[in-house]
Short mmCIF file of C-alpha atoms and ligand atoms in Angstrom, two decimals:
data_model
loop_
_atom_site.label_atom_id
_atom_site.label_comp_id
_atom_site.label_asym_id
_atom_site.label_seq_id
_atom_site.Cartn_x
_atom_site.Cartn_y
_atom_site.Cartn_z
CA MET A 1 63.60 62.18 113.19
CA PRO A 2 64.03 65.01 110.67
CA ASP A 3 67.37 66.69 109.89
CA ARG A 4 68.10 69.50 112.29
CA ALA A 5 68.22 72.70 110.23
CA PRO A 6 71.22 74.90 111.06
CA GLN A 7 70.41 77.96 113.14
CA PRO A 8 72.09 81.26 112.27
CA VAL A 9 75.00 82.07 114.57
CA GLU A 10 73.94 84.41 117.38
CA ARG A 11 76.28 87.35 117.13
CA GLN A 12 77.24 90.08 119.52
CA LEU A 13 77.18 93.19 117.38
CA PRO A 14 77.81 96.63 118.85
CA THR A 15 75.19 98.78 117.06
CA GLU A 16 71.79 98.70 115.39
CA GLU A 17 73.57 99.67 112.16
CA SER A 18 75.84 96.62 112.36
CA ARG A 19 72.85 94.34 113.02
CA ASP A 20 71.14 95.74 109.90
CA LEU A 21 74.36 95.23 107.98
CA LEU A 22 74.52 91.58 108.95
CA ALA A 23 70.88 91.09 107.92
CA LEU A 24 71.72 92.58 104.51
CA VAL A 25 74.72 90.27 104.17
CA ARG A 26 72.67 87.20 105.10
CA ASP A 27 70.06 88.14 102.54
CA MET A 28 72.69 88.60 99.83
CA ILE A 29 74.24 85.25 100.74
CA GLN A 30 70.88 83.47 100.45
CA ARG A 31 70.05 85.06 97.11
CA GLU A 32 73.37 85.53 95.32
CA ILE A 33 76.15 83.46 96.86
CA ALA A 34 75.10 80.19 98.51
CA PRO A 35 72.92 78.77 95.71
CA ARG A 36 75.78 78.92 93.19
CA ALA A 37 78.73 78.12 95.44
CA ALA A 38 79.12 74.36 94.92
CA ALA A 39 78.62 74.33 91.15
CA GLU A 40 80.83 77.35 90.50
CA GLU A 41 83.63 76.04 92.73
CA ASP A 42 83.45 72.77 90.88
CA ALA A 43 83.67 74.60 87.55
CA GLY A 44 86.46 76.92 88.76
CA HIS A 45 84.32 79.99 88.08
CA PHE A 46 85.18 83.30 89.78
CA PRO A 47 81.99 85.25 90.62
CA ARG A 48 83.10 88.69 89.48
CA GLU A 49 79.49 89.92 89.46
CA VAL A 50 79.16 89.05 93.15
CA PHE A 51 82.17 91.27 93.88
CA ALA A 52 80.55 94.07 91.82
CA LEU A 53 77.46 93.69 93.98
CA LEU A 54 79.51 93.63 97.19
CA SER A 55 81.27 96.82 96.09
CA GLU A 56 77.98 98.52 95.22
CA SER A 57 76.60 97.55 98.64
CA GLY A 58 79.59 99.00 100.47
CA LEU A 59 80.90 95.58 101.50
CA LEU A 60 84.37 95.89 99.91
CA GLY A 61 85.41 98.83 102.09
CA LEU A 62 83.75 98.01 105.41
CA PRO A 63 86.65 98.65 107.84
CA TYR A 64 87.87 101.83 106.12
CA ASP A 65 87.03 105.49 106.73
CA ALA A 66 83.81 106.89 105.32
CA GLU A 67 85.79 109.94 104.15
CA HIS A 68 87.11 107.89 101.23
CA GLY A 69 84.06 105.74 100.62
CA GLY A 70 84.64 103.11 103.31
CA GLY A 71 82.00 101.69 105.63
CA ASP A 72 83.49 103.01 108.90
CA GLN A 73 82.79 99.69 110.62
CA PRO A 74 84.88 98.36 113.51
CA TYR A 75 86.95 95.30 112.80
CA GLU A 76 84.77 93.16 115.06
CA VAL A 77 81.86 93.81 112.68
CA TYR A 78 83.84 93.48 109.45
CA LEU A 79 85.27 90.12 110.56
CA GLN A 80 81.87 88.70 111.41
CA VAL A 81 80.65 89.68 107.96
CA LEU A 82 83.69 87.94 106.47
CA GLU A 83 82.95 84.84 108.56
CA GLU A 84 79.44 84.60 107.11
CA LEU A 85 80.63 85.19 103.54
CA ALA A 86 83.31 82.50 103.92
CA ALA A 87 80.78 80.05 105.39
CA ALA A 88 78.74 80.49 102.23
CA ARG A 89 81.74 80.42 99.89
CA LEU A 90 85.40 80.77 100.81
CA THR A 91 86.31 82.23 97.40
CA VAL A 92 84.09 85.20 98.29
CA GLY A 93 85.08 85.60 101.96
CA LEU A 94 88.79 85.24 101.31
CA GLY A 95 88.47 87.43 98.20
CA VAL A 96 86.99 90.25 100.28
CA SER A 97 89.76 89.78 102.85
CA VAL A 98 92.49 89.94 100.18
CA HIS A 99 90.89 93.00 98.60
CA SER A 100 90.90 94.67 102.01
CA LEU A 101 94.56 93.66 102.48
CA ALA A 102 95.36 95.29 99.13
CA CYS A 103 93.71 98.57 100.25
CA HIS A 104 95.57 98.66 103.58
CA ALA A 105 98.81 100.21 102.29
CA LEU A 106 97.20 103.19 100.61
CA ALA A 107 94.62 103.76 103.36
CA GLY A 108 97.27 103.60 106.08
CA TYR A 109 100.37 105.08 104.48
CA GLY A 110 99.32 106.99 101.33
CA THR A 111 99.39 110.77 101.09
CA LYS A 112 96.11 112.70 101.25
CA GLU A 113 96.37 113.31 97.48
CA GLN A 114 96.94 109.63 96.73
CA GLN A 115 94.06 108.60 98.96
CA ALA A 116 91.68 111.11 97.38
CA ALA A 117 92.75 110.01 93.90
CA HIS A 118 92.46 106.24 94.31
CA LEU A 119 90.70 105.10 97.49
CA PRO A 120 87.05 105.85 96.58
CA ALA A 121 87.26 103.60 93.50
CA MET A 122 89.09 100.92 95.48
CA LEU A 123 86.71 100.92 98.44
CA GLY A 124 83.39 101.22 96.68
CA GLY A 125 83.83 101.98 92.99
CA GLY A 126 83.74 98.44 91.67
CA LEU A 127 87.49 97.82 91.56
CA LEU A 128 89.03 94.56 92.76
CA GLY A 129 92.47 94.44 94.39
CA ALA A 130 95.35 92.03 94.91
CA TYR A 131 98.37 91.96 97.22
CA CYS A 132 101.74 90.97 95.78
CA LEU A 133 104.37 89.96 98.30
CA SER A 134 105.25 86.29 97.57
CA GLU A 135 107.63 85.25 94.82
CA PRO A 136 108.67 81.86 93.43
CA ALA A 137 111.80 81.80 95.62
CA SER A 138 110.55 83.79 98.63
CA GLY A 139 107.45 82.76 100.57
CA SER A 140 107.94 82.55 104.34
CA ASP A 141 111.20 84.46 103.96
CA ALA A 142 109.36 87.34 102.29
CA ALA A 143 112.08 89.91 103.10
CA SER A 144 114.37 88.18 100.58
CA LEU A 145 112.11 89.13 97.65
CA ARG A 146 113.86 89.96 94.38
CA THR A 147 111.38 91.89 92.24
CA LYS A 148 113.22 95.16 91.55
CA ALA A 149 112.01 98.71 91.11
CA VAL A 150 114.63 101.05 89.63
CA ARG A 151 114.16 104.82 89.55
CA ASP A 152 114.02 106.39 86.08
CA GLY A 153 113.08 110.11 86.14
CA ASP A 154 109.57 110.45 87.61
CA ASP A 155 108.93 106.73 87.21
CA TRP A 156 110.02 103.44 88.69
CA VAL A 157 110.67 100.50 86.40
CA VAL A 158 109.50 97.24 87.98
CA THR A 159 110.94 93.90 86.86
CA GLY A 160 110.42 90.47 88.39
CA THR A 161 107.93 87.72 89.15
CA LYS A 162 105.33 87.55 91.89
CA ALA A 163 103.83 84.17 92.79
CA TRP A 164 100.57 82.85 94.22
CA ILE A 165 98.69 86.08 93.71
CA THR A 166 95.01 85.80 94.65
CA HIS A 167 93.04 87.62 91.90
CA GLY A 168 96.23 87.57 89.80
CA GLY A 169 95.31 88.43 86.21
CA ILE A 170 91.81 89.71 87.05
CA ALA A 171 92.52 92.45 89.61
CA ASP A 172 92.12 96.14 88.75
CA PHE A 173 94.99 97.14 91.04
CA TYR A 174 97.96 95.44 92.68
CA THR A 175 99.71 96.50 95.86
CA VAL A 176 103.25 95.42 95.02
CA LEU A 177 106.31 95.08 97.24
CA ALA A 178 109.55 95.53 95.31
CA ARG A 179 113.21 96.00 96.11
CA THR A 180 114.47 99.55 95.68
CA GLY A 181 117.55 99.34 97.90
CA GLU A 182 119.69 97.09 100.06
CA GLU A 183 119.14 93.36 100.69
CA GLY A 184 116.71 92.47 103.47
CA PRO A 185 113.60 94.16 104.89
CA ARG A 186 114.88 97.75 104.74
CA GLY A 187 115.35 97.78 100.97
CA ILE A 188 111.70 97.22 100.06
CA THR A 189 109.14 99.78 98.85
CA ALA A 190 105.38 99.55 98.20
CA PHE A 191 103.68 100.58 94.94
CA LEU A 192 100.12 100.75 93.69
CA VAL A 193 100.15 99.28 90.17
CA PRO A 194 97.12 99.43 87.85
CA GLY A 195 95.94 96.08 86.52
CA ASP A 196 96.28 97.17 82.90
CA ALA A 197 99.88 98.48 83.23
CA GLU A 198 101.99 97.80 80.15
CA GLY A 199 104.44 94.93 80.67
CA LEU A 200 102.34 93.29 83.42
CA ASN A 201 101.23 89.78 82.46
CA ALA A 202 99.61 86.94 84.39
CA ALA A 203 100.36 83.26 83.87
CA ALA A 204 97.55 80.72 83.70
CA PRO A 205 95.94 80.27 87.15
CA GLU A 206 97.37 77.52 89.38
CA LYS A 207 95.43 74.26 89.47
CA LYS A 208 94.63 73.98 93.16
CA MET A 209 93.29 71.43 95.65
CA GLY A 210 90.45 73.75 96.69
CA MET A 211 89.13 77.28 96.36
CA LYS A 212 89.09 76.57 92.64
CA GLY A 213 86.87 79.54 91.90
CA SER A 214 89.51 81.92 93.26
CA PRO A 215 92.21 82.56 90.64
CA THR A 216 95.77 82.30 92.01
CA ALA A 217 98.43 83.21 89.47
CA GLN A 218 102.02 84.23 88.89
CA LEU A 219 102.49 87.77 87.67
CA ASN A 220 105.36 88.79 85.47
CA PHE A 221 106.56 92.41 85.63
CA ASP A 222 108.54 93.08 82.49
CA GLY A 223 109.82 96.65 82.87
CA VAL A 224 106.49 97.98 84.14
CA ARG A 225 106.65 101.78 84.50
CA VAL A 226 105.03 103.04 87.70
CA PRO A 227 104.96 106.80 88.36
CA ASP A 228 106.56 107.90 91.65
CA ALA A 229 103.11 109.31 92.49
CA ARG A 230 102.05 105.67 92.93
CA ARG A 231 104.80 104.86 95.47
CA ILE A 232 103.15 104.28 98.84
CA GLY A 233 104.99 105.45 101.94
CA GLU A 234 108.70 106.17 102.06
CA GLU A 235 111.38 104.34 100.10
CA GLY A 236 112.43 101.40 102.27
CA GLN A 237 109.19 101.42 104.30
CA GLY A 238 107.51 98.74 102.19
CA PHE A 239 108.24 95.71 104.35
CA ALA A 240 106.89 97.40 107.48
CA ILE A 241 103.76 98.32 105.49
CA ALA A 242 103.45 94.73 104.23
CA LEU A 243 103.69 93.32 107.77
CA SER A 244 101.19 95.82 109.12
CA ALA A 245 98.75 94.79 106.37
CA LEU A 246 99.31 91.13 107.27
CA ASP A 247 98.50 91.70 110.96
CA SER A 248 95.03 92.81 109.92
CA GLY A 249 94.82 90.31 107.06
CA ARG A 250 95.51 87.40 109.41
CA LEU A 251 92.42 88.31 111.38
CA GLY A 252 90.49 88.08 108.11
CA ILE A 253 91.89 84.60 107.49
CA ALA A 254 90.97 83.58 111.06
CA ALA A 255 87.38 84.75 110.53
CA CYS A 256 87.18 82.93 107.17
CA ALA A 257 88.44 79.74 108.84
CA ILE A 258 85.72 79.91 111.49
CA GLY A 259 83.16 80.45 108.71
CA VAL A 260 84.27 77.30 106.89
CA ALA A 261 84.33 75.33 110.17
CA GLN A 262 80.83 76.55 111.09
CA ALA A 263 79.50 75.52 107.68
CA ALA A 264 81.03 72.05 108.19
CA LEU A 265 79.53 71.72 111.68
CA ASP A 266 76.09 72.76 110.38
CA GLU A 267 76.26 70.03 107.72
CA ALA A 268 77.45 67.47 110.27
CA VAL A 269 74.64 68.26 112.73
CA SER A 270 72.03 68.20 110.01
CA TYR A 271 73.27 64.86 108.69
CA ALA A 272 73.77 63.23 112.08
CA THR A 273 70.21 63.99 113.18
CA GLY A 274 68.75 62.58 109.95
CA ARG A 275 70.88 59.49 109.34
CA GLN A 276 69.70 56.28 111.05
CA GLN A 277 71.88 53.33 111.98
CA PHE A 278 71.10 50.53 114.45
CA GLY A 279 67.51 51.84 114.43
CA ARG A 280 68.44 55.26 115.82
CA PRO A 281 69.74 58.56 114.50
CA ILE A 282 73.53 58.47 114.60
CA SER A 283 73.36 61.67 116.69
CA ASP A 284 72.18 59.39 119.53
CA PHE A 285 75.60 57.77 119.80
CA GLN A 286 77.89 59.29 122.36
CA GLY A 287 80.92 58.81 120.09
CA LEU A 288 79.36 61.24 117.61
CA ARG A 289 77.78 63.55 120.16
CA PHE A 290 81.17 64.16 121.75
CA MET A 291 82.74 64.75 118.34
CA LEU A 292 80.08 67.36 117.52
CA ALA A 293 80.52 68.97 120.94
CA ASP A 294 84.28 69.24 120.41
CA MET A 295 83.75 70.76 116.95
CA ALA A 296 81.35 73.38 118.33
CA THR A 297 83.72 74.20 121.20
CA GLN A 298 86.69 74.75 118.89
CA ILE A 299 84.59 77.05 116.70
CA GLU A 300 83.37 79.08 119.65
CA ALA A 301 86.91 79.36 121.08
CA GLY A 302 88.26 80.46 117.69
CA ARG A 303 85.53 83.04 117.26
CA SER A 304 86.23 84.45 120.72
CA LEU A 305 89.95 84.63 119.97
CA TYR A 306 89.62 86.51 116.68
CA LEU A 307 87.03 88.85 118.18
CA ALA A 308 89.26 89.60 121.18
CA ALA A 309 92.10 90.51 118.80
CA ALA A 310 89.73 92.60 116.66
CA ARG A 311 88.53 94.52 119.72
CA LEU A 312 92.15 95.32 120.63
CA ARG A 313 92.64 96.63 117.09
CA ASP A 314 89.41 98.65 117.31
CA ALA A 315 90.65 100.18 120.57
CA GLY A 316 93.92 101.25 118.89
CA ARG A 317 95.97 98.82 120.98
CA PRO A 318 98.75 96.49 119.67
CA PHE A 319 97.24 93.24 118.35
CA SER A 320 99.93 91.60 116.24
CA ARG A 321 100.65 88.72 118.67
CA GLU A 322 96.91 88.15 119.14
CA ALA A 323 96.36 88.20 115.35
CA ALA A 324 99.02 85.49 114.91
CA MET A 325 97.38 83.42 117.68
CA ALA A 326 93.93 83.84 116.14
CA LYS A 327 95.18 82.88 112.65
CA LEU A 328 97.00 79.84 114.03
CA PHE A 329 94.20 78.61 116.28
CA CYS A 330 91.26 79.28 113.95
CA THR A 331 92.83 77.71 110.87
CA ASP A 332 94.07 74.62 112.77
CA ALA A 333 90.58 74.34 114.30
CA ALA A 334 89.00 74.59 110.83
CA MET A 335 91.23 71.77 109.59
CA ARG A 336 90.22 69.51 112.51
CA VAL A 337 86.52 70.41 112.38
CA THR A 338 86.18 69.93 108.61
CA THR A 339 88.03 66.59 108.80
CA ASP A 340 85.68 65.48 111.58
CA ALA A 341 82.68 66.63 109.55
CA VAL A 342 83.72 64.25 106.75
CA GLN A 343 83.91 61.49 109.39
CA VAL A 344 80.41 62.27 110.70
CA LEU A 345 78.99 61.82 107.19
CA GLY A 346 80.83 58.50 106.75
CA GLY A 347 81.13 57.37 103.11
CA TYR A 348 78.81 60.13 101.95
CA GLY A 349 81.22 62.67 103.41
CA TYR A 350 83.88 61.41 101.03
CA THR A 351 81.74 62.05 97.94
CA LEU A 352 81.22 65.22 95.97
CA ASP A 353 77.48 64.99 96.69
CA PHE A 354 77.96 66.70 100.06
CA PRO A 355 79.93 69.91 100.66
CA VAL A 356 82.05 68.71 103.58
CA GLU A 357 84.86 67.37 101.37
CA ARG A 358 85.09 70.84 99.80
CA PHE A 359 85.23 72.47 103.24
CA MET A 360 88.09 70.13 104.19
CA ARG A 361 90.04 71.05 101.04
CA GLU A 362 89.34 74.74 101.65
CA ALA A 363 90.44 74.64 105.29
CA LYS A 364 93.88 73.37 104.24
CA VAL A 365 94.83 76.50 102.35
CA LEU A 366 94.06 78.68 105.35
CA GLN A 367 96.90 77.02 107.30
CA ILE A 368 99.25 78.19 104.51
CA VAL A 369 98.27 81.70 103.34
CA GLU A 370 99.36 85.01 104.91
CA GLY A 371 102.14 83.32 106.83
CA THR A 372 102.03 79.55 107.33
CA ASN A 373 101.08 78.34 110.78
CA GLN A 374 104.76 77.61 111.44
CA ILE A 375 105.43 81.31 110.80
CA GLN A 376 102.60 82.28 113.18
CA ARG A 377 104.24 80.14 115.87
CA MET A 378 107.54 81.94 115.21
CA VAL A 379 105.82 85.31 115.67
CA ILE A 380 104.24 84.19 118.94
CA ALA A 381 107.43 82.56 120.26
CA ARG A 382 109.45 85.71 119.58
CA ARG A 383 107.13 87.59 121.95
CA LEU A 384 107.78 84.94 124.59
CA VAL A 385 111.51 84.27 124.38
CA GLY A 386 112.88 86.94 122.06
CA PRO A 387 114.31 86.60 118.55
CA GLU A 388 116.18 83.49 117.45
CA THR A 389 119.90 83.74 118.21
CA ARG A 390 120.88 83.18 114.58
C1 FAD B 401 95.86 79.71 97.33
C2 FAD B 401 96.97 80.65 97.72
C3 FAD B 401 96.76 82.01 97.66
C4 FAD B 401 97.80 82.89 97.99
N1 FAD B 401 97.60 84.25 97.85
C5 FAD B 401 98.66 85.09 98.01
C6 FAD B 401 98.52 86.48 97.71
O1 FAD B 401 97.42 86.96 97.35
N2 FAD B 401 99.61 87.28 97.82
C7 FAD B 401 100.83 86.80 98.22
O2 FAD B 401 101.78 87.57 98.31
N3 FAD B 401 100.99 85.48 98.51
C8 FAD B 401 99.94 84.61 98.41
N4 FAD B 401 100.09 83.27 98.69
C9 FAD B 401 101.40 82.77 99.08
C10 FAD B 401 101.47 82.32 100.53
O3 FAD B 401 101.48 83.43 101.37
C11 FAD B 401 102.72 81.44 100.64
O4 FAD B 401 102.43 80.22 99.99
C12 FAD B 401 103.14 81.21 102.08
O5 FAD B 401 103.58 82.40 102.67
C13 FAD B 401 104.25 80.16 102.19
O6 FAD B 401 105.27 80.39 101.29
P1 FAD B 401 105.80 79.20 100.34
O7 FAD B 401 104.61 78.62 99.69
O8 FAD B 401 106.86 79.74 99.48
O9 FAD B 401 106.37 78.11 101.33
P2 FAD B 401 107.82 78.09 102.02
O10 FAD B 401 108.11 79.41 102.64
O11 FAD B 401 108.80 77.55 101.05
O12 FAD B 401 107.58 77.05 103.18
C14 FAD B 401 107.53 75.64 102.96
C15 FAD B 401 107.32 74.97 104.31
O13 FAD B 401 108.45 75.30 105.18
C16 FAD B 401 107.96 75.86 106.38
N5 FAD B 401 108.91 76.86 106.86
C17 FAD B 401 109.51 77.86 106.16
N6 FAD B 401 110.33 78.58 106.95
C18 FAD B 401 110.23 78.05 108.20
C19 FAD B 401 110.79 78.33 109.47
N7 FAD B 401 111.66 79.36 109.63
N8 FAD B 401 110.47 77.56 110.53
C20 FAD B 401 109.61 76.53 110.38
N9 FAD B 401 109.02 76.20 109.22
C21 FAD B 401 109.33 76.95 108.14
C22 FAD B 401 106.62 76.50 106.01
O14 FAD B 401 105.78 76.69 107.14
C23 FAD B 401 106.08 75.48 105.03
O15 FAD B 401 105.47 74.42 105.75
C24 FAD B 401 99.05 82.38 98.42
C25 FAD B 401 99.24 80.98 98.51
C26 FAD B 401 98.21 80.13 98.16
C27 FAD B 401 98.45 78.64 98.26
#
């Protein structure tokens, strides 16, 4: 019996335009992304030219207003595009999601002048963005960040270290959260810092378990001067802006997780229908059939959950609890599904000759970024039983 070739996911898309968009994305994936994914991940190569192409094709600004060069697409469409990009290569899907996260502050809280000055280049002018919240000593407890911005005339002088920055060292702009006032969440302000600012230096990229093509680096701000015209929102509003960006960003991570899980399931189905043991394809054995059925069910449930949250967002309704649930469920599902995919391939699954080991390593990081899954549970529990008593 031949391998069963994976079928494209049947998607519910709201408009003819969004169906055309998905066809364009699938074509780009087949030609430009999928064929190089394994080798470039292995070599730790970041596909900058793919991001240039995505920008040129309007795919780096999909959920933002057309007025400033965005694609004007609802989140439910944008996330399904992300899912397909991440299935082909997580470095690309997550990179688009992080870029979108980096644009959120200016698009949502910038003045009209700031938006007109910077957004078109960010959304479709070839620029690549990064989002700088985490620091060496503040990850989950992001409100305790220490990077300082001190007012000096018309400028702010930024000093400190940001950690774990996706696209750190290669981004054209950084959305940076820095302390301008009191301790805690109310003393934080957001800034848009150009990538070539004087005094801004990146360390060598981290050596990671997976997503090796995506550079993650510490950034050192050594007295970087940032004009007040690049402050986003009010002084002290930065943490609220950062959290609002993360609500949307978490949906991006959820969609990426389902993409990775779908890619793993496709490999597992294809392998299980081709591999023979005991004179039959291993897909004949109920033990494996049930495993594949569970994998598919988790993927479908995750997709429904992130789409339900996206549709709330598209309708202008609150979606922060649902975004935390989607991030938690989809990334935990991706971890289980990719681990099971390795099992379905047996010994071959444990080698670098098949992509499922890479999917398993990639799934792990999604349980950590943009709020670990423990932090998502805290967000959800607070909605149920109120804040912790201390
Ligand atoms: C590949 C990669 C890319 C990243 N990209 C970015 C980026 O672009 N921008 C950015 O700002 N950051 C980025 N991050 C940082 C990421 O958001 C943090 O790693 C994450 O928020 C966790 O912070 P931490 O690593 O300091 O872990 P810690 O906060 O030290 O947590 C360690 C462990 O303790 C648990 N924990 C902490 N507090 C609690 C609690 N109250 N209750 C229960 N458990 C708790 C955590 O869940 C975790 O398991 C990236 C990280 C990675 C690995």
